[in-house]
Amino acid sequence: TNVGNNGQFALAASFIWELSAQFSVLAEAKVTEEAQGSTAGVPVYFNAGMCYKPVENLSVNLYGGTSANAEENGRGTLKVAYSF
């Protein structure tokens, strides 16, 4: 339906499990509306990742994922963040 040609419908669910004060893991799934004119089907994305905080202000995040019926086959992200 393409939401009135002004946007796209998406539905996602994620689960974050804090294993300790320094380490957590994430799992996520997202379904989006099929693009107009597409014959590939409804795109579905799957992600998993982890976050490690060796010290209070520093976090290291690693995420990876795959998809079905989408233009991309997979992706990965490494993020290092320092909060001050």
XYZ file of N, CA, C and O in Angstrom:
336
model
N 0.816 -1.192 0.000
C 0.000 0.000 0.000
C 0.857 1.250 0.000
O 0.390 2.311 -0.325
N 2.054 1.183 0.402
C 3.051 2.262 0.446
C 2.597 3.464 1.254
O 2.991 4.586 1.001
N 1.751 3.267 2.229
C 1.346 4.270 3.201
C 1.119 5.634 2.553
O 1.754 6.619 2.878
N 0.204 5.689 1.625
C -0.141 6.953 0.993
C 0.983 7.575 0.195
O 1.041 8.784 0.040
N 1.904 6.793 -0.299
C 3.058 7.261 -1.078
C 3.944 8.236 -0.318
O 4.761 8.930 -0.898
N 3.797 8.322 1.011
C 4.605 9.252 1.798
C 5.559 8.560 2.756
O 6.304 9.209 3.457
N 5.523 7.265 2.830
C 6.375 6.577 3.780
C 6.327 5.086 3.546
O 5.866 4.630 2.511
N 6.794 4.363 4.521
C 6.842 2.922 4.396
C 6.488 2.304 5.725
O 6.945 2.763 6.772
N 5.697 1.257 5.700
C 5.323 0.544 6.908
C 6.432 -0.428 7.292
O 6.981 -1.122 6.444
N 6.769 -0.463 8.574
C 7.766 -1.411 9.084
C 7.343 -1.868 10.468
O 6.764 -1.102 11.244
N 7.627 -3.117 10.769
C 7.343 -3.691 12.081
C 8.596 -4.434 12.533
O 9.141 -5.236 11.775
N 9.064 -4.131 13.740
C 10.291 -4.746 14.228
C 10.116 -5.184 15.676
O 9.324 -4.611 16.423
N 10.866 -6.197 16.039
C 10.907 -6.660 17.425
C 12.367 -6.942 17.764
O 13.113 -7.476 16.943
N 12.761 -6.551 18.960
C 14.141 -6.811 19.369
C 14.168 -7.305 20.806
O 13.267 -7.044 21.596
N 15.223 -8.020 21.094
C 15.437 -8.601 22.410
C 16.851 -8.251 22.835
O 17.803 -8.536 22.101
N 16.999 -7.620 23.986
C 18.317 -7.287 24.528
C 18.474 -8.018 25.855
O 17.626 -7.906 26.739
N 19.537 -8.769 25.969
C 19.787 -9.555 27.165
C 21.076 -9.053 27.808
O 22.161 -9.164 27.238
N 20.956 -8.474 28.989
C 22.111 -7.983 29.728
C 22.708 -9.147 30.513
O 22.137 -9.600 31.500
N 23.844 -9.626 30.065
C 24.493 -10.770 30.710
C 25.265 -10.360 31.951
O 25.406 -11.146 32.878
N 25.772 -9.139 31.943
C 26.487 -8.590 33.097
C 26.454 -7.071 32.982
O 25.909 -6.542 32.021
N 27.048 -6.392 33.926
C 27.095 -4.927 33.868
C 27.929 -4.442 32.682
O 27.791 -3.301 32.258
N 28.771 -5.310 32.138
C 29.660 -4.914 31.043
C 29.289 -5.501 29.687
O 29.786 -5.051 28.667
N 28.428 -6.509 29.625
C 28.206 -7.227 28.374
C 26.728 -7.516 28.150
O 26.033 -7.981 29.053
N 26.240 -7.235 26.938
C 24.866 -7.568 26.563
C 24.831 -8.026 25.112
O 25.740 -7.745 24.326
N 23.779 -8.768 24.768
C 23.588 -9.255 23.404
C 22.224 -8.802 22.897
O 21.319 -8.528 23.681
N 22.081 -8.739 21.583
C 20.866 -8.259 20.947
C 20.467 -9.181 19.806
O 21.324 -9.671 19.077
N 19.166 -9.394 19.657
C 18.604 -10.090 18.494
C 17.423 -9.258 18.010
O 16.637 -8.760 18.813
N 17.289 -9.091 16.705
C 16.246 -8.237 16.155
C 15.756 -8.796 14.824
O 16.527 -9.342 14.045
N 14.464 -8.623 14.576
C 13.872 -8.978 13.285
C 12.979 -7.823 12.847
O 12.304 -7.210 13.665
N 12.986 -7.521 11.548
C 12.180 -6.415 11.027
C 11.560 -6.827 9.692
O 12.220 -7.419 8.835
N 10.289 -6.506 9.525
C 9.559 -6.738 8.282
C 9.126 -5.379 7.760
O 8.614 -4.556 8.522
N 9.340 -5.124 6.488
C 8.924 -3.854 5.898
C 7.975 -4.110 4.736
O 7.865 -5.214 4.222
N 7.337 -3.048 4.351
C 6.414 -3.109 3.228
C 7.179 -3.322 1.927
O 8.254 -2.765 1.725
N 6.625 -4.117 1.044
C 7.236 -4.347 -0.256
C 7.215 -3.049 -1.071
O 6.220 -2.333 -1.090
N 8.320 -2.736 -1.700
C 8.409 -1.523 -2.509
C 7.471 -1.612 -3.710
O 7.248 -2.695 -4.244
N 6.931 -0.478 -4.116
C 6.042 -0.457 -5.270
C 6.766 -0.962 -6.511
O 7.902 -0.578 -6.774
N 6.116 -1.830 -7.230
C 6.692 -2.382 -8.446
C 7.638 -3.546 -8.215
O 8.125 -4.153 -9.162
N 7.918 -3.883 -6.973
C 8.840 -4.975 -6.672
C 8.142 -6.316 -6.862
O 6.971 -6.471 -6.564
N 8.891 -7.280 -7.353
C 8.371 -8.645 -7.478
C 9.137 -9.599 -6.578
O 8.939 -10.798 -6.644
N 10.012 -9.061 -5.729
C 10.856 -9.891 -4.871
C 10.126 -10.418 -3.645
O 10.540 -11.396 -3.057
N 9.058 -9.758 -3.212
C 8.359 -10.156 -2.005
C 8.617 -9.185 -0.869
O 9.323 -8.192 -1.022
N 8.048 -9.471 0.258
C 8.157 -8.601 1.429
C 9.555 -8.733 2.040
O 9.965 -9.838 2.400
N 10.306 -7.629 2.191
C 11.648 -7.694 2.779
C 11.610 -8.002 4.280
O 10.803 -7.451 5.016
N 12.497 -8.890 4.696
C 12.637 -9.268 6.105
C 14.118 -9.162 6.454
O 14.980 -9.625 5.702
N 14.420 -8.530 7.606
C 15.805 -8.320 8.042
C 16.024 -8.991 9.399
O 15.154 -8.934 10.267
N 17.185 -9.582 9.578
C 17.555 -10.224 10.835
C 18.913 -9.673 11.276
O 19.842 -9.611 10.473
N 19.015 -9.272 12.535
C 20.255 -8.728 13.082
C 20.582 -9.401 14.410
O 19.684 -9.797 15.151
N 21.847 -9.462 14.708
C 22.323 -9.935 16.012
C 23.569 -9.134 16.349
O 24.276 -8.652 15.465
N 23.829 -8.969 17.632
C 25.000 -8.206 18.004
C 25.316 -8.285 19.479
O 24.651 -8.981 20.240
N 26.340 -7.550 19.846
C 26.791 -7.521 21.229
C 27.327 -6.144 21.564
O 27.728 -5.390 20.680
N 27.293 -5.827 22.844
C 27.866 -4.584 23.343
C 28.744 -4.919 24.545
O 28.313 -5.649 25.443
N 29.945 -4.397 24.536
C 30.878 -4.610 25.637
C 31.328 -3.254 26.157
O 31.737 -2.393 25.377
N 31.223 -3.046 27.478
C 31.665 -1.796 28.113
C 32.824 -2.119 29.063
O 32.604 -2.469 30.212
N 34.057 -1.996 28.579
C 35.202 -2.306 29.434
C 35.357 -1.325 30.596
O 35.831 -1.698 31.660
N 34.969 -0.070 30.373
C 34.958 0.958 31.416
C 33.665 1.748 31.277
O 32.980 1.676 30.254
N 33.331 2.542 32.271
C 32.046 3.246 32.325
C 31.706 4.036 31.068
O 30.596 3.976 30.570
N 32.658 4.786 30.508
C 32.372 5.692 29.398
C 32.658 5.135 28.011
O 32.411 5.812 27.018
N 33.174 3.933 27.915
C 33.576 3.361 26.633
C 32.739 2.126 26.315
O 32.589 1.247 27.165
N 32.198 2.076 25.097
C 31.469 0.878 24.672
C 31.926 0.456 23.284
O 32.243 1.283 22.433
N 31.965 -0.853 23.068
C 32.311 -1.443 21.785
C 31.108 -2.277 21.355
O 30.684 -3.184 22.079
N 30.540 -1.941 20.193
C 29.348 -2.605 19.693
C 29.658 -3.289 18.372
O 30.263 -2.681 17.484
N 29.237 -4.524 18.229
C 29.440 -5.300 17.007
C 28.101 -5.893 16.601
O 27.461 -6.576 17.406
N 27.660 -5.597 15.376
C 26.376 -6.075 14.876
C 26.560 -6.698 13.506
O 27.380 -6.251 12.717
N 25.756 -7.692 13.210
C 25.752 -8.310 11.897
C 24.348 -8.764 11.566
O 23.524 -8.975 12.450
N 24.068 -8.893 10.282
C 22.737 -9.315 9.919
C 22.638 -9.785 8.481
O 23.581 -9.675 7.700
N 21.475 -10.304 8.170
C 21.172 -10.774 6.828
C 19.744 -10.380 6.505
O 19.033 -9.859 7.363
N 19.325 -10.638 5.294
C 17.970 -10.276 4.901
C 17.444 -11.264 3.873
O 18.199 -12.024 3.269
N 16.136 -11.227 3.695
C 15.469 -12.029 2.659
C 14.589 -11.082 1.858
O 13.971 -10.176 2.420
N 14.529 -11.280 0.564
C 13.724 -10.459 -0.343
C 14.130 -8.985 -0.314
O 13.292 -8.109 -0.441
N 15.405 -8.710 -0.130
C 15.907 -7.342 -0.090
C 17.113 -7.222 -1.021
O 17.692 -8.225 -1.430
N 17.480 -5.979 -1.338
C 18.609 -5.753 -2.241
C 19.945 -6.157 -1.641
O 20.862 -6.534 -2.344
N 20.070 -6.058 -0.318
C 21.338 -6.405 0.326
C 21.291 -7.844 0.835
O 20.249 -8.344 1.226
N 22.433 -8.506 0.823
C 22.514 -9.877 1.309
C 22.922 -9.938 2.773
O 22.562 -10.862 3.478
N 23.708 -8.984 3.210
C 24.171 -8.976 4.588
C 24.838 -7.666 4.916
O 25.107 -6.847 4.043
N 25.074 -7.472 6.204
C 25.720 -6.239 6.628
C 26.392 -6.460 7.967
O 26.039 -7.359 8.717
N 27.317 -5.593 8.296
C 27.984 -5.638 9.593
C 28.365 -4.240 10.040
O 28.587 -3.353 9.208
N 28.407 -4.037 11.339
C 28.735 -2.731 11.896
C 29.621 -2.910 13.120
O 29.349 -3.758 13.967
N 30.657 -2.123 13.206
C 31.486 -2.037 14.396
C 31.434 -0.586 14.856
O 31.730 0.329 14.070
N 31.022 -0.362 16.092
C 30.930 1.002 16.618
C 31.678 1.063 17.939
O 31.449 0.253 18.825
N 32.553 2.036 18.051
C 33.264 2.309 19.297
C 32.822 3.694 19.736
O 32.935 4.659 18.972
N 32.282 3.792 20.948
C 31.744 5.079 21.429
C 32.325 5.403 22.796
O 32.435 4.540 23.672
N 32.661 6.676 22.960
C 33.125 7.177 24.240
C 32.190 8.300 24.660
O 31.988 9.265 23.912
N 31.575 8.184 25.818
C 30.653 9.207 26.324
C 31.365 10.105 27.325
O 32.101 9.630 28.193
N 31.144 11.388 27.186
C 31.753 12.337 28.128
C 30.775 13.416 28.481
O 29.718 13.542 27.949
